[in-house]
Short mmCIF file of C-alpha atoms in Angstrom, two decimals:
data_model
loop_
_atom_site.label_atom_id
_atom_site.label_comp_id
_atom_site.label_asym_id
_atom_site.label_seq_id
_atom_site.Cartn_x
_atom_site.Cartn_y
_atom_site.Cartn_z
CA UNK A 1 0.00 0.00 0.00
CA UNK A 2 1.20 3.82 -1.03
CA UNK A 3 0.47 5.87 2.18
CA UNK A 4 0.96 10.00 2.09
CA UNK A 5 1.15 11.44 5.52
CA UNK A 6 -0.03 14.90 5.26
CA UNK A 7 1.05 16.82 8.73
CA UNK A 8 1.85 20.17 10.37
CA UNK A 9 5.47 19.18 11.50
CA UNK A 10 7.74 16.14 11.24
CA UNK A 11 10.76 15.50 13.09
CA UNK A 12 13.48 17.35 13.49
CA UNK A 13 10.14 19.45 15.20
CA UNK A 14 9.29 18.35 18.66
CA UNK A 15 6.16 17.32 19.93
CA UNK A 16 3.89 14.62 20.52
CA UNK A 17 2.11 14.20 17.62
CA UNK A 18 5.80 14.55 16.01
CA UNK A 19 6.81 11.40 17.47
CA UNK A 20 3.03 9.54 17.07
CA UNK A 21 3.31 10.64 13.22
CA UNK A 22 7.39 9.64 13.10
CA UNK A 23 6.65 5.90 15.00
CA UNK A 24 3.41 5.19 12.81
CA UNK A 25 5.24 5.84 9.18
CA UNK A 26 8.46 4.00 10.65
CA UNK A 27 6.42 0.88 11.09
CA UNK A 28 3.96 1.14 8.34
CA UNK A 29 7.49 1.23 6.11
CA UNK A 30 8.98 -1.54 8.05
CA UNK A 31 5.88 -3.69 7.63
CA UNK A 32 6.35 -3.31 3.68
CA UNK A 33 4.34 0.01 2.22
CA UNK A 34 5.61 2.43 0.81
CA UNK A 35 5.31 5.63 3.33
CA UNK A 36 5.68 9.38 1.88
CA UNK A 37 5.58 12.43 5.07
CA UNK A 38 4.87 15.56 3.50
CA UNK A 39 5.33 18.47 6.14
CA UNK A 40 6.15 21.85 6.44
CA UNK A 41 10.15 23.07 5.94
CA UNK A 42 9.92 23.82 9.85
CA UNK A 43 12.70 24.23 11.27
CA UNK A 44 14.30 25.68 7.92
CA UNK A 45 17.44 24.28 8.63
CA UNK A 46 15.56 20.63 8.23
CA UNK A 47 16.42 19.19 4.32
CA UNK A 48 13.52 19.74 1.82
CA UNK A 49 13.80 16.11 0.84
CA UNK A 50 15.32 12.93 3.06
CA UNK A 51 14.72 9.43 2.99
CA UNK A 52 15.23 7.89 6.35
CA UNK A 53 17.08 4.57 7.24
CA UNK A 54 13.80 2.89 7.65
CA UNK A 55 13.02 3.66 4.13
CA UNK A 56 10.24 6.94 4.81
CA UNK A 57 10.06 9.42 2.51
CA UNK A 58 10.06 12.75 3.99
CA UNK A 59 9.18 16.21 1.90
CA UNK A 60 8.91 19.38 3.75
CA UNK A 61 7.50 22.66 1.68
CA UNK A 62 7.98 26.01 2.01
CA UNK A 63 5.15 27.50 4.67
CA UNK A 64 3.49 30.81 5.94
CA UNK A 65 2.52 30.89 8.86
CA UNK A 66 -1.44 31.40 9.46
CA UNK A 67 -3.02 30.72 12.44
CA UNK A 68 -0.36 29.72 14.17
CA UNK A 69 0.14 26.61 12.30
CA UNK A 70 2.28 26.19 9.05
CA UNK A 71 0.49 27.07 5.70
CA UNK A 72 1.72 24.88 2.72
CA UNK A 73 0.00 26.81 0.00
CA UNK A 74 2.06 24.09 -2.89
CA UNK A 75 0.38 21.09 -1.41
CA UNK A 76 -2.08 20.25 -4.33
CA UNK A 77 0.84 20.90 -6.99
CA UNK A 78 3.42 18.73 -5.16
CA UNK A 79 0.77 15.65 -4.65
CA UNK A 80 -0.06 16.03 -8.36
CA UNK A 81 3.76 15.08 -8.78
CA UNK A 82 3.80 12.09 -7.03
CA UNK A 83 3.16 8.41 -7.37
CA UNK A 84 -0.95 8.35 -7.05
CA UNK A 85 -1.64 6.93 -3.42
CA UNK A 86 -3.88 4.12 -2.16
CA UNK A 87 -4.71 6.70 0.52
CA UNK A 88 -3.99 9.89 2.16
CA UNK A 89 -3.65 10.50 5.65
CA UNK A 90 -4.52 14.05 7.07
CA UNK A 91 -3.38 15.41 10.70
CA UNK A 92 -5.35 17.66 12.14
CA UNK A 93 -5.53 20.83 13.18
CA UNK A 94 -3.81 22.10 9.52
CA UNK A 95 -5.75 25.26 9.35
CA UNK A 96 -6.31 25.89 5.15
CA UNK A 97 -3.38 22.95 4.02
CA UNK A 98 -6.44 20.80 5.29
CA UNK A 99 -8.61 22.19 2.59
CA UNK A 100 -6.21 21.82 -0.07
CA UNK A 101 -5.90 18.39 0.95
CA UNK A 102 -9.31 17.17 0.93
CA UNK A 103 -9.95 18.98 -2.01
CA UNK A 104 -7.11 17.36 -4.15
CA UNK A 105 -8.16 13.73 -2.33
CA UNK A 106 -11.63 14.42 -3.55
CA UNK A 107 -11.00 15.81 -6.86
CA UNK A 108 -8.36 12.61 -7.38
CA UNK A 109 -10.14 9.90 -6.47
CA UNK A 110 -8.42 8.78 -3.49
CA UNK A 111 -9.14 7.84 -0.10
CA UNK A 112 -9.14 10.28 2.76
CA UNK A 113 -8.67 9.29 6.37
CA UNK A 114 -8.43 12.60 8.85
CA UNK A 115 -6.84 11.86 12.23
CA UNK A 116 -7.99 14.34 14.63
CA UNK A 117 -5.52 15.35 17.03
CA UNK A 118 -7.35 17.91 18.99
CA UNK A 119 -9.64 20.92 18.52
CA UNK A 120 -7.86 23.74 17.76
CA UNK A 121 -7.66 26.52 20.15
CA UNK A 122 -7.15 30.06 18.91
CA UNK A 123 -6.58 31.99 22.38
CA UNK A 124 -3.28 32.52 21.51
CA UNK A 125 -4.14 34.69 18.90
CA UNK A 126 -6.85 36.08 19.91
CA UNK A 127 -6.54 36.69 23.47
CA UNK A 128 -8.63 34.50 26.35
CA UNK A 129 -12.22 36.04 26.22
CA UNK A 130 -15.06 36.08 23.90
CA UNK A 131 -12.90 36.94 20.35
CA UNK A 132 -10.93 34.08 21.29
CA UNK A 133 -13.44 31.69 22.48
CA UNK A 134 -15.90 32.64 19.09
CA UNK A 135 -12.60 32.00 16.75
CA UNK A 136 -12.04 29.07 18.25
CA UNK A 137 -15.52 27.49 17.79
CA UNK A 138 -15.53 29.21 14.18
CA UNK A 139 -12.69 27.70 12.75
CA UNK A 140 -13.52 23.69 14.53
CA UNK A 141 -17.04 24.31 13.28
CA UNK A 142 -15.42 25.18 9.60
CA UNK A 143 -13.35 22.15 9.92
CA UNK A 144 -15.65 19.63 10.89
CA UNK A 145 -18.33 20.72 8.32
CA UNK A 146 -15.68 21.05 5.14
CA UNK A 147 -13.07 18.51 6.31
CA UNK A 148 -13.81 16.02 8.81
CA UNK A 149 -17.21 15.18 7.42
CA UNK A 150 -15.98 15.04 4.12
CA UNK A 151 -13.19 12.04 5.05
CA UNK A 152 -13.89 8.55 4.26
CA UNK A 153 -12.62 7.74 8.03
CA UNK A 154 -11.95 9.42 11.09
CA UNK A 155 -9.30 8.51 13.49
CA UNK A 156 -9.53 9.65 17.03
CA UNK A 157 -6.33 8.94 19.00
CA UNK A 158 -8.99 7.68 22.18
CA UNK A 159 -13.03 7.44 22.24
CA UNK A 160 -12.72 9.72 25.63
CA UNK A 161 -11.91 12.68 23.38
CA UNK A 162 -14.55 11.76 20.96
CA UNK A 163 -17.30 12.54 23.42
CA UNK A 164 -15.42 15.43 24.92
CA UNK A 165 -15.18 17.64 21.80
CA UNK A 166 -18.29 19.67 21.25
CA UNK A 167 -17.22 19.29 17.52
CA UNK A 168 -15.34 15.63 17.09
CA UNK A 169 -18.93 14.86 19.18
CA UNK A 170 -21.13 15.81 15.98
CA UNK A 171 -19.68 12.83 14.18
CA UNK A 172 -22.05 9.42 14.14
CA UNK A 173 -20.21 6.66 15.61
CA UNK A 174 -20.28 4.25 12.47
CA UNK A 175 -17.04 6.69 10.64
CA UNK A 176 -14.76 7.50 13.31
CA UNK A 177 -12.03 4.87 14.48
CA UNK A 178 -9.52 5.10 17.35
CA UNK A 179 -5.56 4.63 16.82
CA UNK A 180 -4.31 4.72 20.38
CA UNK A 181 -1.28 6.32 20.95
CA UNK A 182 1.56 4.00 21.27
CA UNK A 183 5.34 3.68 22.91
CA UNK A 184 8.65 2.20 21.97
CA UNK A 185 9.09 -1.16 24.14
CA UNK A 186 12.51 -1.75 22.53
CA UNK A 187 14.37 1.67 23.73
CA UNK A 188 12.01 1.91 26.70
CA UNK A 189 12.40 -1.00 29.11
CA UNK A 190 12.92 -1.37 32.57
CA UNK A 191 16.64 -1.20 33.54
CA UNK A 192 18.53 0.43 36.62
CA UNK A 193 18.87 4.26 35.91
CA UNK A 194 21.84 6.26 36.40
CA UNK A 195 21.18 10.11 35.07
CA UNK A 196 23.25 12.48 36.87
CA UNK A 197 22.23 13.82 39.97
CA UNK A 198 18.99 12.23 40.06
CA UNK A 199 20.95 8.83 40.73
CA UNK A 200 22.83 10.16 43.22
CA UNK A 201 19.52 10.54 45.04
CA UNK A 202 17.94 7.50 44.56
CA UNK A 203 20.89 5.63 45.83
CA UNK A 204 20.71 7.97 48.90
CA UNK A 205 17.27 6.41 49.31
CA UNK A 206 15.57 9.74 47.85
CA UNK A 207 12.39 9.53 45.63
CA UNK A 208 12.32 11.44 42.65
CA UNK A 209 8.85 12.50 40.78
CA UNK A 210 9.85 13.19 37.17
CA UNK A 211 7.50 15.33 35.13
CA UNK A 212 8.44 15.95 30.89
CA UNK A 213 7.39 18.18 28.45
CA UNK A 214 7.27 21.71 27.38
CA UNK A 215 6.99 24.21 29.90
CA UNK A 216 3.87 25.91 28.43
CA UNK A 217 0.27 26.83 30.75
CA UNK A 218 -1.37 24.04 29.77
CA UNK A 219 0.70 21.28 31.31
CA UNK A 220 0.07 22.65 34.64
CA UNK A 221 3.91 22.92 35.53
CA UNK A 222 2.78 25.61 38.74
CA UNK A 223 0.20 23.00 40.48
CA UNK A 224 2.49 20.57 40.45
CA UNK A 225 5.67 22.68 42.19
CA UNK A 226 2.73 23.71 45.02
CA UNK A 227 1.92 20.25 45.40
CA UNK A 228 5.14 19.14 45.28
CA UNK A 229 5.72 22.13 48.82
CA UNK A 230 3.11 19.89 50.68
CA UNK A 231 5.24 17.07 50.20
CA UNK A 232 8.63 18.74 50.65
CA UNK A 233 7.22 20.34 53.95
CA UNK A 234 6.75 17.05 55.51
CA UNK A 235 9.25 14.35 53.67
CA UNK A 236 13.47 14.73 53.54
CA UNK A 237 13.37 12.27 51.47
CA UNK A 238 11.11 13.34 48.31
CA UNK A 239 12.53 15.36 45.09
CA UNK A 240 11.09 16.71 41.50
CA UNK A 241 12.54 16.71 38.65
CA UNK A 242 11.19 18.18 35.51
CA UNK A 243 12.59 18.22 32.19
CA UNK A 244 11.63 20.32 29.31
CA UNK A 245 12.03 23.96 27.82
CA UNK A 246 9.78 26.61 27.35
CA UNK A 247 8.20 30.26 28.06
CA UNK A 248 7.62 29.29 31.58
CA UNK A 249 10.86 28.37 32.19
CA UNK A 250 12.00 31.82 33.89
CA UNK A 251 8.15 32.24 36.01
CA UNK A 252 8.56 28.67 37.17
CA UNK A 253 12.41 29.17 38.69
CA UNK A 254 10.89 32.19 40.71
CA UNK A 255 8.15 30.35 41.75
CA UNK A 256 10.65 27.91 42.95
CA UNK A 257 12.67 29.88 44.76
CA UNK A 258 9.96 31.64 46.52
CA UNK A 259 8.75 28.15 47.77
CA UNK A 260 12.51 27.65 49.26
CA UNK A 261 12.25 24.76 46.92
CA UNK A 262 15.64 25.43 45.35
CA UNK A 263 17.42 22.40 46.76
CA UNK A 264 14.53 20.07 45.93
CA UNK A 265 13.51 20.69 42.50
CA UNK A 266 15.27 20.41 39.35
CA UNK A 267 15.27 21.55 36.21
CA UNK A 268 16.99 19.08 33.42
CA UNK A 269 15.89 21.72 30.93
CA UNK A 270 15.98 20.16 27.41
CA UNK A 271 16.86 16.56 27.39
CA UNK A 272 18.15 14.79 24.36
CA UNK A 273 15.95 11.66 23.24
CA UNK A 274 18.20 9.26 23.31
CA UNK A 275 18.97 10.23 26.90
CA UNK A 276 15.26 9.70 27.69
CA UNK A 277 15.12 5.78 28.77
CA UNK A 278 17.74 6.62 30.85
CA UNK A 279 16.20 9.26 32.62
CA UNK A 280 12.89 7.18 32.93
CA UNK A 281 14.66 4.65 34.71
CA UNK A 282 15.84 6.60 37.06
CA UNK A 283 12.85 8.46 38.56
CA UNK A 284 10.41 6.41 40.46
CA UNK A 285 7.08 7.93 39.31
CA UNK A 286 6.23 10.22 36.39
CA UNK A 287 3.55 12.68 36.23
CA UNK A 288 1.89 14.71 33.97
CA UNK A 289 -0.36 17.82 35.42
CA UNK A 290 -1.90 19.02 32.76
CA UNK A 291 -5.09 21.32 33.40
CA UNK A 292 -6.97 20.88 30.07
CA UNK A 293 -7.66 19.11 26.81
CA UNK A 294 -4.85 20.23 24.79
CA UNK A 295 -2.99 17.59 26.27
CA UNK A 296 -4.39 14.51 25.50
CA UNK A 297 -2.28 11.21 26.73
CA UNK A 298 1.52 12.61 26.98
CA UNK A 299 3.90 10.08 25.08
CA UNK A 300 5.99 10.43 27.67
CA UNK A 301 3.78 8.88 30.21
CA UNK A 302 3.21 6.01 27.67
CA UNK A 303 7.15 5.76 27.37
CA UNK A 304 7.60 5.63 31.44
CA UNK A 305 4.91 3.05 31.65
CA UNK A 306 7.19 1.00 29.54
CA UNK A 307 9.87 1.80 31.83
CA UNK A 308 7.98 -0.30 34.23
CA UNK A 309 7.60 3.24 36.31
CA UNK A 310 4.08 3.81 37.95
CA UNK A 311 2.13 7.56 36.81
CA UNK A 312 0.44 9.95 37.94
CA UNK A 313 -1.82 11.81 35.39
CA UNK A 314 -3.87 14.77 35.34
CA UNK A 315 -8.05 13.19 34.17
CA UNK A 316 -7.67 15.27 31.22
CA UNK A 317 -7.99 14.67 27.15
CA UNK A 318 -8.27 10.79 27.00
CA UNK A 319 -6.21 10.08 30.04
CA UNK A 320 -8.78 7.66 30.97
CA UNK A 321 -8.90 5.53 28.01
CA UNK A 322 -4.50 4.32 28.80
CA UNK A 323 -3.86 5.60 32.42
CA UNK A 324 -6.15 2.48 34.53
CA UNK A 325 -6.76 4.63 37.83
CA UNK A 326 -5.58 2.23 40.56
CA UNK A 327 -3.68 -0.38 37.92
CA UNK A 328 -0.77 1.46 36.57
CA UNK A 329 -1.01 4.38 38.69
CA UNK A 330 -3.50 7.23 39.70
CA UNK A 331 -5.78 9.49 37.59
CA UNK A 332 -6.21 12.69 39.74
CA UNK A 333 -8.25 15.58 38.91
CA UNK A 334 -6.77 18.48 36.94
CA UNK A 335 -6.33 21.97 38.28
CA UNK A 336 -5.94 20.34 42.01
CA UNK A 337 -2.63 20.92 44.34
CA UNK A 338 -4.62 19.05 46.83
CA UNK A 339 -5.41 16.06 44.15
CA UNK A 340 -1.58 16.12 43.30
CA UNK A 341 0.04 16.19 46.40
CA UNK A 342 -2.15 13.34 47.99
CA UNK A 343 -1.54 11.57 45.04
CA UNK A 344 1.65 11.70 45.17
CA UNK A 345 1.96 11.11 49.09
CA UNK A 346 0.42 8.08 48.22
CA UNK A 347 3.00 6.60 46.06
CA UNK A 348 6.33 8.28 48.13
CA UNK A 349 4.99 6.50 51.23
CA UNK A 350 3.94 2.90 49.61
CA UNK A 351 6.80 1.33 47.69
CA UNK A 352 4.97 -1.95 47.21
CA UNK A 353 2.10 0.20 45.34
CA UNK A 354 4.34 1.53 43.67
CA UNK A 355 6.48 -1.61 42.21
CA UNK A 356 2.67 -3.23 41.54
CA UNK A 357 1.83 -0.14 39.03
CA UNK A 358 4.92 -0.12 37.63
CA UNK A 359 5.00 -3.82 36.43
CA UNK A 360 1.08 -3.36 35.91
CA UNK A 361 2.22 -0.41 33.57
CA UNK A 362 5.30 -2.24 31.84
CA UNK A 363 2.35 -5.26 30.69
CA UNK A 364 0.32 -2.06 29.22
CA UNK A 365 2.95 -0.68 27.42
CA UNK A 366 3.58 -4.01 25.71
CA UNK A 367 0.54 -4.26 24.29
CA UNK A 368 0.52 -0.71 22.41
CA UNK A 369 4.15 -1.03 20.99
CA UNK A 370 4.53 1.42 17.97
CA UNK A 371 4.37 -1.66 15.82
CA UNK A 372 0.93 -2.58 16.89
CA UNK A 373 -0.30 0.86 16.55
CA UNK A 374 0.86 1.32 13.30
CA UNK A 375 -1.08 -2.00 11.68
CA UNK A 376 -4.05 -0.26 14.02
CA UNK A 377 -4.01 2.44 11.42
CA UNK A 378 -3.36 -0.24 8.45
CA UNK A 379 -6.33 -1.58 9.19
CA UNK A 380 -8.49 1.55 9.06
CA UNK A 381 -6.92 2.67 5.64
CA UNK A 382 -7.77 -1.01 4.66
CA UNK A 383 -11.38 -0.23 5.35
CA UNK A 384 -11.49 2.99 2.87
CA UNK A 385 -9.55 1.04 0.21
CA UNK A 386 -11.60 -1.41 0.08
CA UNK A 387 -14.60 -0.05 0.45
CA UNK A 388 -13.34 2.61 -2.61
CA UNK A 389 -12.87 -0.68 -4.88
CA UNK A 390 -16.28 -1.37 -4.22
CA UNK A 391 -18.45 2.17 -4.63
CA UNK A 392 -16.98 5.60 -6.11
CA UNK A 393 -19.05 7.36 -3.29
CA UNK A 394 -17.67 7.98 0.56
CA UNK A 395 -18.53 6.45 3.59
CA UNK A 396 -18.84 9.48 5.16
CA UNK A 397 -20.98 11.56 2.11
CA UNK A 398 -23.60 9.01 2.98
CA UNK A 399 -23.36 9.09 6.68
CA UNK A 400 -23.19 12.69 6.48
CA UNK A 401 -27.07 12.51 5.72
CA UNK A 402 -27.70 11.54 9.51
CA UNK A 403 -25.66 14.84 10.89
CA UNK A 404 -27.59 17.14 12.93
CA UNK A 405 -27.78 20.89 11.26
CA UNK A 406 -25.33 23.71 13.15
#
C-alpha cells in the first residue's frame, strides 16, 4: 500500500504528535508500504527532501505561517507530482493545508482518512475572552463541516476525546475509528537508571517524581511545584525533577525559589531523546499535570509506563482511556494541588504500590508497541480502500445525511 502522511510538522520538530506521526510511518514502512511524510520546511534548517534509514520518505515545503500553524500553499501541486496513493492521511488541526488536501483527495479519487488530534484553540491569537473563544468554535465548526465530514474515516487517538469535543462529538459513531497512541518497548524498558544527579539521590534512598514536556500553561507545571511544597514540607526524602524547555521556564524558577524549593527541585531543561530511557529509569514515578484538553495522553507517560515506572496523570484529554486509575497508577483531577500532592503522598509512602503499578504499567505498554499501533491504522486505511474498490461514493458523504444541522 502507497500511504501520504499529510502533517503540520515532522521530526526534526518536537512534539507529541511529532513522534506519534514519526513511530506510525516507521512501522507502516517496516511492515512493507511504501510511506511518503509531507510536512512543512519547519525548522528551515531541516532538508527539503530525506529518505530515512527505515526507508520513509520525507518532503517538507515552504510554509506561511497562518493561524499559528504552518500554511503549505504548494500542497495540491506537489501531490499532483507524485506516485498516485492508495490513501492519504490528514493530521489535524492544519488550518487551510487541510482544505487543499481534501480537495485534491476528492477531486483525485483517493481515499481520505483525517486523524484528529485535537480541537484547535485560537486563544493565543486572539486573546482568552469572547474573540478568542468565538474564533475558536468558528474555525472547529469550519473544519468539521468542510473537512472532517468530508473524510472517508476518522481517526480519534482515544473514544474519551470523541465525546469530549463539542465538535469531534457531531460525528455518528459508524465513521470514526480510534488509533491509540503508542510507545517504543525496545528503547524503553525497565533497567537500573543512572542520570546524573537524580541517581545520586535515589541511591541515597531519595524519591524522585519526574514530570516531561514543554513548559507551556497548559501542562500545569505551577500545580504541580505547590503540590510538590506539601510534600517537601513534611518528607526529607522526596525530590522533582522536571525536564523540558519553554516560556515558563523563567516564572517557574521564581516560583521555585519563593517556595525555598531550590534544593529540591530540578530543572533538566531540554533533554536529548536518546537520553530519555535513561532518565525514565531513574525516577520512580512520572507525572503529567496538565489542566486541560490540549494535552491529551503525553507520550511520555506512555514511554515511562514501559519503563515499568508507575504515573500519575492529570483526568484530562483521553487520560482515561490508557492511564487504569488504581492499575498502573493514579488518575487525579486536573487543576488540584490538593489532588496532586495526595496523590503523590500516596506513592512516596507505599513502595509496594508503587512496584505493583509499575510492572502493571510495563504489561500495558507491551501491548501498544509502535508496531501494533501502526497496523491499528493499516487496518483503518484497509477499510477505505476497500470499500473505494467497491463504490466511487464515501462512507462518510452518505453518513453525512444523519448529521444534525449547526
Amino acid at each position: 500500500m502507497r500511504v501520504i502522511h499529510i502533517t503540520p510538522y515532522f521530526p526534526p520538530h518536537v512534539g507529541g504528535t511529532e513522534t506519534l506521526v514519526a513511530e506510525i510511518a516507521k512501522w507502516q514502512a517496516r511492515i512493507g508500504h511504501d510511506v511518503l511524510i509531507c510536512t512543512s520546511r519547519c525548522p528551515k534548517s531541516a532538508p527539503a527532501h530525506e529518505v530515512t534509514t527505515d526507508g520513509v520518505e520525507v518532503a517538507r515545503l515552504k510554509a506561511l505561517e497562518v493561524l499559528e500553524r504552518p500554511l503549505c500553499l504548494g500542497i495540491a501541486r506537489f501531490l499532483g507530482e507524485q506516485e498516485h496513493p492508495d490513501v492519504i492521511n490528514l493530521w489535524t488541526p492544519f488550518p487551510l493545508t487541510d482544505v487543499l488536501t481534501m480537495r485534491y483527495a476528492h477531486g483525485h479519487g483517493i481515499p481520505l482518512v483525517t486523524t484528529y488530534v485535537m480541537d484547535a484553540i485560537m486563544e493565543k491569537l486572539f486573546g482568552i475572552g469572547l474573540l478568542g473563544a468565538a474564533a475558536t468554535r468558528a474555525y472547529n465548526t469550519f473544519q468539521i463541516r468542510h473537512v472532517v465530514m468530508r473524510s472517508d474515516l476518522v481517526v480519534t487517538l482515544n473514544r474519551t476525546y470523541y465525546r469530549k469535543s463539542p465538535y469531534l462529538s457531531r460525528l455518528p459513531e459508524e465513521i470514526v475509528r480510534t488509533v491509540l497512541q503508542g510507545t517504543d518497548t525496545e528503547r524503553f524498558h525497565p533497567f537500573h537508571g543512572t542520570y546524573g544527579e537524580l541517581a545520586d539521590i535515589r541511591n541515597k534512598g531519595g524519591v524522585v517524581f519526574l514530570a516531561l514536556g514543554r513548559l507551556v500553561p497548559y501542562k500545569g507545571i505551577p500545580y504541580l511545584i505547590r503540590a510538590f511544597k506539601k510534600l517537601a514540607d513534611k518528607y526529607d526524602n522526596v525530590h522533582l525533577a522536571v525536564a523540558g524547555r519553554g516560556q515558563l521556564k523563567d516564572t517557574l524558577v521564581s516560583l521555585v525559589r519563593r517556595l525555598n524549593l531550590t534544593e529540591r527541585v530540578a530543572f533538566l531543561g531540554f533533554v536529548p531523546d536518546d537520553d530519555l530511557p535513561n532518565l525514565m529509569n531513574t525516577a520512580d514515578v512520572i507525572v503529567s499535570s496538565a489542566i486541560n484538553d490540549l494535552e491529551n495522553v503525553p507520550i511520555a507517560v506512555l514511554d515511562g509506563m514501559a519503563c515499568g515506572k508507575p504515573v500519575i496523570v492529570t483526568d484530562v484529554g483521553g487520560a482515561r482511556d490508557q492511564v487504569k486509575d488504581g492499575v498502573v497508577g493514579l488518575l487525579v483531577k486536573p487543576k488540584s494541588v490538593d489532588a496532586l500532592s495526595s496523590a503523590m503522598e500516596r506513592l512516596l509512602r507505599n513502595e509496594e504500590e508503587r512496584r505493583a503499578f509499575g510492572d502493571a504499567a510495563r504489561r500495558y505498554a507491551e501491548t501498544i508497541s509502535w508496531k501494533k499501533i501502526a497496523e491499528m491504522a493499516l487496518s483503518v486505511y484497509a477499510e477505505v480502500v476497500g470499500h473505494r474498490d467497491k463504490s466511487p461514493d464515501s462512507i462518510t458523504r452518505r453518513e453525512m445525511q444523519r448529521l444534525p444541522k449547526g
